[in-house]
CSV table of C-alpha atoms in Angstrom, one decimal:
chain,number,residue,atom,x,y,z
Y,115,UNK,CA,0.0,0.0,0.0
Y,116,UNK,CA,1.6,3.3,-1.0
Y,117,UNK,CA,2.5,5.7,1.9
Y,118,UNK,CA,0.9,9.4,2.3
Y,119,UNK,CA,2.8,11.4,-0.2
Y,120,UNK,CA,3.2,8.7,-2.6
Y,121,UNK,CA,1.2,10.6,-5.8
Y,122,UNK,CA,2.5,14.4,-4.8
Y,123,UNK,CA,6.2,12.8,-4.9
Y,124,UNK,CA,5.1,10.9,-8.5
Y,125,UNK,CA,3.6,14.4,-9.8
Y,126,UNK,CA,7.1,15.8,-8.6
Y,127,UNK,CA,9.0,13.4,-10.7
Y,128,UNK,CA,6.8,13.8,-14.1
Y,129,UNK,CA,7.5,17.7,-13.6
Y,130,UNK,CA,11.5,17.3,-12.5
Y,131,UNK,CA,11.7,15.3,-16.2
Y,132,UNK,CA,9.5,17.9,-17.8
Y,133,UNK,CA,11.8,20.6,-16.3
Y,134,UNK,CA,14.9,18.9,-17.4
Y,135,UNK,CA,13.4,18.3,-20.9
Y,136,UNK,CA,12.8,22.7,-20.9
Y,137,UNK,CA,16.5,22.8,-19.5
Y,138,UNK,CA,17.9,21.0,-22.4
Y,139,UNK,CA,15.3,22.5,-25.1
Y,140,UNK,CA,16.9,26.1,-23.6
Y,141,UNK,CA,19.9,25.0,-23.9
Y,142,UNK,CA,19.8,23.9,-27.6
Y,143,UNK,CA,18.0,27.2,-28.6
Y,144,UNK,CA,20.8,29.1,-27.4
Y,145,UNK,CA,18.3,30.9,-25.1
Y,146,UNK,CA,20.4,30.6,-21.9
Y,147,UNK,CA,20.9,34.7,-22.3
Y,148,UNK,CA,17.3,34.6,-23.7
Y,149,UNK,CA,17.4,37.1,-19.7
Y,150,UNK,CA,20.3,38.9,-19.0
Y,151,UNK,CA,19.2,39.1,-15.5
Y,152,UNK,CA,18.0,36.8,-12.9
Y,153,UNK,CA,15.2,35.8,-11.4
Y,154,UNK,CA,13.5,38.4,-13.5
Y,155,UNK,CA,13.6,39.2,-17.8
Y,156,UNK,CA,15.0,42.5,-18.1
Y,157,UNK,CA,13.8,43.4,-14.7
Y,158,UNK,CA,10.3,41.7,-15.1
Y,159,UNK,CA,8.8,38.8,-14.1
Y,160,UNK,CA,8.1,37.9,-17.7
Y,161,UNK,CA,9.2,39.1,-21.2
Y,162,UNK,CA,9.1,42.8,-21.7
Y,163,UNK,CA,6.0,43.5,-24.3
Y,164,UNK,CA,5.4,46.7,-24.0
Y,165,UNK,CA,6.5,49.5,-25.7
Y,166,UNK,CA,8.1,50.9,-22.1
Y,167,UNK,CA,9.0,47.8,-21.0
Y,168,UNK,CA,11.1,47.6,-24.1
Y,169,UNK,CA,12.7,51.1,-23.6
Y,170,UNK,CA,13.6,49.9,-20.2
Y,171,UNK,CA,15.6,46.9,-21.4
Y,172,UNK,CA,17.4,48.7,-23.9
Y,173,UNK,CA,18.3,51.2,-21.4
Y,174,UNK,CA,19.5,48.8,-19.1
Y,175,UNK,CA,20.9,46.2,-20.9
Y,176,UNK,CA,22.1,47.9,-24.5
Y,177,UNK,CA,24.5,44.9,-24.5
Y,178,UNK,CA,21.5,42.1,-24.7
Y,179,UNK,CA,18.5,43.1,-26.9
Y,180,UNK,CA,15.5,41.3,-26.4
Y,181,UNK,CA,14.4,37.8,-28.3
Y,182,UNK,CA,11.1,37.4,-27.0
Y,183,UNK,CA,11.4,33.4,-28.6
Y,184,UNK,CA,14.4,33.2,-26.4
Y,185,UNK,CA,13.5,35.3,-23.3
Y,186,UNK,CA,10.2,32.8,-23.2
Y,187,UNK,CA,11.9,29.6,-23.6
Y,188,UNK,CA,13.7,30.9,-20.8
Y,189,UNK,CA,11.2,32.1,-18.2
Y,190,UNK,CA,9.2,29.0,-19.2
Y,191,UNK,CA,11.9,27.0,-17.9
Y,192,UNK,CA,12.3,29.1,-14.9
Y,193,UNK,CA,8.5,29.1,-13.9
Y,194,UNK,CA,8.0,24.9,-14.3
Y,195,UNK,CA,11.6,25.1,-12.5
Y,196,UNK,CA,9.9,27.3,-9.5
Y,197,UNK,CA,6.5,25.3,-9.5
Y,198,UNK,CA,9.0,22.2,-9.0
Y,199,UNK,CA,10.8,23.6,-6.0
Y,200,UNK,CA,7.8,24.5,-4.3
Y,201,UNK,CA,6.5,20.7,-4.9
Y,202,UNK,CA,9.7,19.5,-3.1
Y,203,UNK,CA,8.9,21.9,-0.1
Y,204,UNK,CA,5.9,20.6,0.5
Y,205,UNK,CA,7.1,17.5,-0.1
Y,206,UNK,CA,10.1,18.4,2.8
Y,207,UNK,CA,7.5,19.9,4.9
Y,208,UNK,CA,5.2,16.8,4.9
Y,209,UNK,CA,7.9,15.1,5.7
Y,210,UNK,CA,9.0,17.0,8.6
Y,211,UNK,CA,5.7,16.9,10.3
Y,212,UNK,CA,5.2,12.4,9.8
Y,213,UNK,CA,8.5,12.3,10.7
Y,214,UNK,CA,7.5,10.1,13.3
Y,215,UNK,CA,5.2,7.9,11.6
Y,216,UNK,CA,6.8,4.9,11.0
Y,217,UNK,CA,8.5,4.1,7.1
Y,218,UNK,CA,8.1,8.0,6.7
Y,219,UNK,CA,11.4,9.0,4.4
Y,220,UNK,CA,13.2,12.1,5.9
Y,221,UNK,CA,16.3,12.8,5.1
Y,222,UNK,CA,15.9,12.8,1.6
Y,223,UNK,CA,12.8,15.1,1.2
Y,224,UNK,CA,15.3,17.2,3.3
Y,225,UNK,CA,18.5,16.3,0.9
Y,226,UNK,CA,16.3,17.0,-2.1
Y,227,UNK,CA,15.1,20.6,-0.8
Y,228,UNK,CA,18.8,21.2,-0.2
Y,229,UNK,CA,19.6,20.2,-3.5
Y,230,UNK,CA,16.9,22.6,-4.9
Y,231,UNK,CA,17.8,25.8,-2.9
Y,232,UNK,CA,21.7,24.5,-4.6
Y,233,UNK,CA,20.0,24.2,-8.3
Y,234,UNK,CA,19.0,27.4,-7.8
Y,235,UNK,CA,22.1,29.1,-7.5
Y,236,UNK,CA,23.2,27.3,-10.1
Y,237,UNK,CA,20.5,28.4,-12.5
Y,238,UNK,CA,21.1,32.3,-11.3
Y,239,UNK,CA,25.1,31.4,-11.6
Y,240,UNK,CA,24.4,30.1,-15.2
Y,241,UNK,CA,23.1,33.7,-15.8
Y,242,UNK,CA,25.8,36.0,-14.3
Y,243,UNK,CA,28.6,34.2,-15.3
Y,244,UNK,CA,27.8,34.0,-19.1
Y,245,UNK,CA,27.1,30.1,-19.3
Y,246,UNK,CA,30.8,29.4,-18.2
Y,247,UNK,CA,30.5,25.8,-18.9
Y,248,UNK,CA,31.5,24.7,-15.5
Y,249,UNK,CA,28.4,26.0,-13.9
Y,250,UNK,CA,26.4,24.8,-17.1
Y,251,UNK,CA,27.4,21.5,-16.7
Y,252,UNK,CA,26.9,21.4,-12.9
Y,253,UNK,CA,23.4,22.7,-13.5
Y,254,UNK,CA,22.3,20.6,-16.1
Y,255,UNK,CA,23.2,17.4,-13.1
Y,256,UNK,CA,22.2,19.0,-10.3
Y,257,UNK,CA,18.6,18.7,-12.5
Y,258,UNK,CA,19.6,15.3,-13.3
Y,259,UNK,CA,19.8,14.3,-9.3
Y,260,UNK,CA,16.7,16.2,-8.8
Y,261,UNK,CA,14.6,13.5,-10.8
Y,262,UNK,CA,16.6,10.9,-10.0
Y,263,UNK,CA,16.2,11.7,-6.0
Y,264,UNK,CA,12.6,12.3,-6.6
Y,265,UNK,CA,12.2,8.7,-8.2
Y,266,UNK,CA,14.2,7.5,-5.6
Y,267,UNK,CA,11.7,8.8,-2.9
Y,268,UNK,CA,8.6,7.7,-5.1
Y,269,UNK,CA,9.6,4.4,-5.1
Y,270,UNK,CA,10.1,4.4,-1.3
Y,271,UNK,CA,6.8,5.8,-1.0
Y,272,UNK,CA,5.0,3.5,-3.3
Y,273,UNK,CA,4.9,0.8,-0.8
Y,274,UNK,CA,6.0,-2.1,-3.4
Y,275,UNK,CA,8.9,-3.9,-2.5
Y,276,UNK,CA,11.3,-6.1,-4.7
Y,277,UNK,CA,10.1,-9.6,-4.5
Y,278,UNK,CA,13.7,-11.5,-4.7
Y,279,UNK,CA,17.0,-11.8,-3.1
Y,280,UNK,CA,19.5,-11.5,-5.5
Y,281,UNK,CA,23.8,-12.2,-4.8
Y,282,UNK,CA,26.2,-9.7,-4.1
Y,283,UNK,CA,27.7,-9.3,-7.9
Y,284,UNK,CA,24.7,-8.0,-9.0
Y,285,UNK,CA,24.9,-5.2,-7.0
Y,286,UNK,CA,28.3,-4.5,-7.7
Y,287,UNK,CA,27.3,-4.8,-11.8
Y,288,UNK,CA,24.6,-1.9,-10.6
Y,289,UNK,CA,26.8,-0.2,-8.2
Y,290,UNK,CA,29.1,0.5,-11.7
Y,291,UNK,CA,26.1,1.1,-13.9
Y,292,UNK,CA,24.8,3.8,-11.7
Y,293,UNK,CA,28.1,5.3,-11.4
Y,294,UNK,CA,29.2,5.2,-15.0
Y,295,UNK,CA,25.6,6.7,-16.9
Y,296,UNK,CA,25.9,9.4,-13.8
Y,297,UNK,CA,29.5,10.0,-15.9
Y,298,UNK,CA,28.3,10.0,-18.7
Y,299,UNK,CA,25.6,12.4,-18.3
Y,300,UNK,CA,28.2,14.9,-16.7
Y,301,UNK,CA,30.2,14.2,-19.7
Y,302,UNK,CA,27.0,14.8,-22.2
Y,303,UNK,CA,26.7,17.9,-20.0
Y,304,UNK,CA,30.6,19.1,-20.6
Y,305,UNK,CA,29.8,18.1,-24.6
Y,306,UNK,CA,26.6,20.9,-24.8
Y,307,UNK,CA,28.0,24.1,-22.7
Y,308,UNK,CA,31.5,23.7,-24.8
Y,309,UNK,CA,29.2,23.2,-28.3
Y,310,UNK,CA,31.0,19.8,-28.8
Y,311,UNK,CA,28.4,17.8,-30.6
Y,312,UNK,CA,29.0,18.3,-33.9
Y,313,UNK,CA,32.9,18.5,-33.6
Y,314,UNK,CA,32.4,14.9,-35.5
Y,315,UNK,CA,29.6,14.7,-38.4
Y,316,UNK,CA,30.5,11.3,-39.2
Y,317,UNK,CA,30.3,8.5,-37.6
Y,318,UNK,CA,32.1,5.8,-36.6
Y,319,UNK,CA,35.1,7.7,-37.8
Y,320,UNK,CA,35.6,11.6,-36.6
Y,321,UNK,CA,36.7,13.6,-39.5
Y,322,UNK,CA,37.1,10.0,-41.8
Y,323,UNK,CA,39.7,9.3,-38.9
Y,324,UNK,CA,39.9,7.0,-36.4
Y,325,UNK,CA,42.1,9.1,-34.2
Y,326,UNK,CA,41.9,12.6,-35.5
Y,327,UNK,CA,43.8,15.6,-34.2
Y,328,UNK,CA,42.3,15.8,-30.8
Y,329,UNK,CA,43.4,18.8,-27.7
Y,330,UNK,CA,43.0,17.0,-24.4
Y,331,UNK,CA,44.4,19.7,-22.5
Y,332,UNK,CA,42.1,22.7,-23.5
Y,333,UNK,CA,39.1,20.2,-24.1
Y,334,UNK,CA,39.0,19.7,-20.1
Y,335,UNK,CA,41.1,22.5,-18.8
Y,336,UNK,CA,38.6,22.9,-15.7
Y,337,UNK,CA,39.8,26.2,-14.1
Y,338,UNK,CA,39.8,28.2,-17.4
Y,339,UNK,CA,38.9,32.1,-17.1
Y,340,UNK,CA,35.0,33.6,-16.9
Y,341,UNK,CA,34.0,35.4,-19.5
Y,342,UNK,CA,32.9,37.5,-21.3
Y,343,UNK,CA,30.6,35.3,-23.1
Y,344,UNK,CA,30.0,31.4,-23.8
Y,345,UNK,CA,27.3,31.5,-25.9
Y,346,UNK,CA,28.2,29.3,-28.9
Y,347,UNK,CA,31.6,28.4,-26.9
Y,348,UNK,CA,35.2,29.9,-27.1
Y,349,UNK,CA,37.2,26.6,-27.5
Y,350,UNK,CA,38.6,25.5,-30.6
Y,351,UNK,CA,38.0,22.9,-33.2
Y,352,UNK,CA,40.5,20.2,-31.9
Y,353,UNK,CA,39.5,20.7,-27.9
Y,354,UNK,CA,36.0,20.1,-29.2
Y,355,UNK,CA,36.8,16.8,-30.7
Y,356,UNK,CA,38.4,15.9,-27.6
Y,357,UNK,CA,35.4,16.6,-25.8
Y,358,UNK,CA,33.2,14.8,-28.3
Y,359,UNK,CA,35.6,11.9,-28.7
Y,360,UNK,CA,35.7,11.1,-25.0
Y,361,UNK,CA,31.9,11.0,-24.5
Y,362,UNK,CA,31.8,8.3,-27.6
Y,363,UNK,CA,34.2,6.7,-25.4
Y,364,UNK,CA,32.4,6.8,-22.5
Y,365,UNK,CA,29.3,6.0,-24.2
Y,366,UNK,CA,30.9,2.5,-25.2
Y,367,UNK,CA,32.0,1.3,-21.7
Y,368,UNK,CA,28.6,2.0,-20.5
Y,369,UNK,CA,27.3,0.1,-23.4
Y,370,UNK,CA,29.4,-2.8,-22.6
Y,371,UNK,CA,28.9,-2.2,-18.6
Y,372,UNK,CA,25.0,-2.2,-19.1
Y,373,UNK,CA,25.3,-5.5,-21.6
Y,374,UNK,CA,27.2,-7.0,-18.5
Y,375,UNK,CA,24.4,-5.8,-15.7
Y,376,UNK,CA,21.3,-6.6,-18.4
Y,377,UNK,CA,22.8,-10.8,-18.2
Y,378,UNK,CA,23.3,-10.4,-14.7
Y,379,UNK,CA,19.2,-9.7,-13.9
Y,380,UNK,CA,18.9,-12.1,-16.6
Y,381,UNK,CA,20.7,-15.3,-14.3
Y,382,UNK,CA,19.0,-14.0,-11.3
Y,383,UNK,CA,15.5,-14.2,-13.0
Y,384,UNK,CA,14.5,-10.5,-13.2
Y,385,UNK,CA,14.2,-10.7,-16.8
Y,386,UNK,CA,12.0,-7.4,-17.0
Y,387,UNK,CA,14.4,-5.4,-16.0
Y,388,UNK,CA,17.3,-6.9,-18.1
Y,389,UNK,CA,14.7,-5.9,-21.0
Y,390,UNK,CA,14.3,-2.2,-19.4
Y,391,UNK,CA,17.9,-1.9,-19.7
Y,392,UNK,CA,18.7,-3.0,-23.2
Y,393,UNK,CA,15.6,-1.1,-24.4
Y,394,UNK,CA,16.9,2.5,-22.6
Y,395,UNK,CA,20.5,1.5,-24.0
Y,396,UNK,CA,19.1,0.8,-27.1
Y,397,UNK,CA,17.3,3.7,-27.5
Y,398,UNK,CA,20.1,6.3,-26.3
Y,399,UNK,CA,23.1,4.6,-28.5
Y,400,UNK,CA,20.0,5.2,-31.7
Y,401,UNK,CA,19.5,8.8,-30.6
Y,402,UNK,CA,23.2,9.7,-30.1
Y,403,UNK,CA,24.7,8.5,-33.4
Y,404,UNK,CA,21.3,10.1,-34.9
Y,405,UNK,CA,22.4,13.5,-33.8
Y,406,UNK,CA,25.7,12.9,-35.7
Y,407,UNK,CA,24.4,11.8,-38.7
Y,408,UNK,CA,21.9,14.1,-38.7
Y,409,UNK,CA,23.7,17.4,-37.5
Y,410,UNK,CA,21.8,17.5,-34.5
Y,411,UNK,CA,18.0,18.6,-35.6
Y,412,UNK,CA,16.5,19.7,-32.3
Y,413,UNK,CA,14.0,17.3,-31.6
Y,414,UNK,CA,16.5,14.1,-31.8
Y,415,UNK,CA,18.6,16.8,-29.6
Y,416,UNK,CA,16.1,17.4,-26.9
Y,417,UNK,CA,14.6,13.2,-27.1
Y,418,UNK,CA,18.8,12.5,-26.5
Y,419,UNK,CA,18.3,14.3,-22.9
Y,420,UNK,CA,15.1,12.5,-22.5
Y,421,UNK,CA,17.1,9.3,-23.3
Y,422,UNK,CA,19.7,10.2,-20.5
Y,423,UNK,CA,17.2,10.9,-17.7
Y,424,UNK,CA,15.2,7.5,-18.5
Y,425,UNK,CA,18.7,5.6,-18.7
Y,426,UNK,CA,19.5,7.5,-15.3
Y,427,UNK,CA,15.9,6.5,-13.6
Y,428,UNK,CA,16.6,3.1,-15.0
Y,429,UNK,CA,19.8,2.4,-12.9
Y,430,UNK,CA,18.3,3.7,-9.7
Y,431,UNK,CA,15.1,1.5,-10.2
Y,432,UNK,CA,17.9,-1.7,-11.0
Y,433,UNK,CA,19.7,-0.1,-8.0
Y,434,UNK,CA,16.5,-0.1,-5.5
Y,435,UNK,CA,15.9,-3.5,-6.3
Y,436,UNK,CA,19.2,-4.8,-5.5
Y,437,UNK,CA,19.8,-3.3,-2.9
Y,438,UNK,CA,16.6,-3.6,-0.8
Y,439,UNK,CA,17.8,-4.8,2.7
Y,440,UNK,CA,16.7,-8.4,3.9
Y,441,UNK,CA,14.5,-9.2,7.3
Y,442,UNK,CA,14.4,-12.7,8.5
Y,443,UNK,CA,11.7,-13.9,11.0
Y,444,UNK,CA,10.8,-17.2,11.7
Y,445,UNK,CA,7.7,-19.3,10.9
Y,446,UNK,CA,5.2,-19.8,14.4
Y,447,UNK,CA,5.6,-23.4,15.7
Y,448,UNK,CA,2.4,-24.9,15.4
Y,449,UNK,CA,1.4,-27.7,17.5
Y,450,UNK,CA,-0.3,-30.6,15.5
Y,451,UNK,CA,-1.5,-34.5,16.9
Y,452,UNK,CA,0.9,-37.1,15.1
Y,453,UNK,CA,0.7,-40.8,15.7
Y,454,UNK,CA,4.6,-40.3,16.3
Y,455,UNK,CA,6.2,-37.5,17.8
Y,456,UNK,CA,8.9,-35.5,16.5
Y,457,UNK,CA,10.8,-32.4,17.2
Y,458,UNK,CA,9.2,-28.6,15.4
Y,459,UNK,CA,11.8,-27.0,13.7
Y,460,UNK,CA,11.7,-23.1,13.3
Y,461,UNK,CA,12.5,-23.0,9.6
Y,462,UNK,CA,13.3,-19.6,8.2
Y,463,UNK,CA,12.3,-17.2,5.5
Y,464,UNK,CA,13.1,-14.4,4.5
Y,465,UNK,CA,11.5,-11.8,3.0
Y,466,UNK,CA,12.3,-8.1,1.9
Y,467,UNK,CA,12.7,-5.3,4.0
Y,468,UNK,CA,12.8,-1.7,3.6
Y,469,UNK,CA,15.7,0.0,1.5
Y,470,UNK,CA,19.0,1.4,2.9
Y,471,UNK,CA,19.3,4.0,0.8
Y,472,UNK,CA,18.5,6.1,3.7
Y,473,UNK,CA,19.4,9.6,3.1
């Protein structure tokens, strides 16, 4: 039986992936500067329209005239991003005051509004320091962990509880899955704010080479300057390959990581979520060579980032199942007439317990 809070914290996820989807479709428009200024849009709390409203932002901002297309895709974001973070307060708030009742999750409503109140200075960050890739990349995880944090806590809230035991590899194999798409996604993340994903229009090769000219240094030089302005990005054509070459990298450990955990449910007998697996690795390997071949159209774009999150809420789902902690009680003796005596035995079985993922 699901637990109170159960469908507010399932709403929550639904909007967390519908705010990451806005994040990346922002992202891809180049409407990150769509608002020079933050919270606001030229000091407003929506596009300026009118005719003063207009004089306004050109008086104060003659460096960033407005796009109303961009300015909207932006504030769009930022109002399903606000609606979000006051869904998570409740949702910390609730949790505060059942704190007490017993199976009630609290430190990760808690964690979560934490990690909102952080996503917010990220997003403002994103603003005032010109889309310096650093804080681009940090923001576009930090929504990541938002949805995967509020699936997490949905499925602790659902009341359904994995059904079988399963060995210790298994959770190592999902331990490294988790770990490795989580990488991945950051490196995804370090590909779009450095404007790395078309540094290769071919595919397999990169430039009809297997190992073009590639700058390693530049392409993850971490603590380069702010500024002015990274819209479109500042590196150059070989950093960018790096960049893009070490995210098809990535992408083909995971592949062969997630082909690894996908067998492993398979010999335990949890053969639906060996399928979920291959199915969200299927469909994100389709959708990233597709955005090479096809010079990244902006709905393959946007459906990639899709792809990410379900790969991401995959892993914590494979995750929550196998490592769901195990109770053991013992079976009532039961007295029963025999026409010859002999000894009860307390056999044991075991069934599942609650999760220790507690944050």
């Amino acid at each position: 039986m699901a637990k109170p809070g159960f469908r507010l914290a399932l709403f929550a996820t639904l909007l967390a992936l519908i705010v990451v989807l806005l994040g990346a479709y922002t992202r891809l428009t180049h409407a990150g500067l769509g608002c020079p200024d933050w919270p606001g849009c030229y000091g407003f709390i929506s596009v300026p329209k009118s005719e003063a409203q207009l004089a306004h932002a050109e008086l104060h901002y003659p460096d960033s005239p407005v796009e109303a297309h961009k300015g909207w895709n932006e504030m769009i974001h930022r109002y399903f991003a606000g609606t979000l973070g006051l869904l998570i307060s409740i949702l910390a708030g609730r949790a505060w005051v059942n704190r007490r009742h017993p199976g009630q999750p609290l430190k990760l409503p808690l964690f979560l509004l934490a990690v909102v109140f952080a996503q917010a200075a990220f997003g403002m960050w994103t603003v005032t320091l010109k889309l310096w890739p650093q804080v681009v990349t940090g923001h576009l995880l930090g929504g990541f962990a938002t949805l995967s944090l509020l699936f997490l806590l949905t499925l602790r809230l659902s009341g359904v509880l994995p059904a079988l035991t399963v060995p210790k590899r298994l959770q190592y194999w999902a331990t490294a899955g988790l770990l490795l798409v989580i990488g991945q996604i950051a490196l995804g993340g370090w590909v779009s704010s450095n404007y790395a994903a078309v540094a290769c229009i071919d595919f397999p090769t990169c430039h009809g080479q297997w190992l073009p000219p590639a700058d390693f240094a530049n392409g993850f030089h971490l603590t380069q300057h702010i500024g002015p302005n990274y819209l479109g990005g500042q590196l150059d054509s070989d950093a960018r390959t790096a960049i893009h070459l070490t995210h098809r990298i990535g992408a083909l450990l995971v592949t062969v990581v997630l082909l690894g955990l996908a067998w492993q449910l398979k010999v335990v007998g949890m053969t639906r979520l060996a399928g979920l697996v291959l199915i969200a690795l299927g469909a994100q390997i389709t959708l990233g060579i597709s955005n090479v071949l096809f010079h990244l159209p902006l709905p393959v774009a946007v459906a990639h980032n899709a792809g990410g999150a379900a790969l991401l809420l995959t892993m914590v789902l494979v995750n929550y199942h196998a490592r769901t902690s195990l109770v053991r009680v013992r079976q009532p003796m039961i007295a029963r007439w025999r026409l010859s005596p002999r000894k009860h035995s307390a056999a044991p079985i075991t069934i599942k317990g609650e999760t220790p993922w507690r944050f």
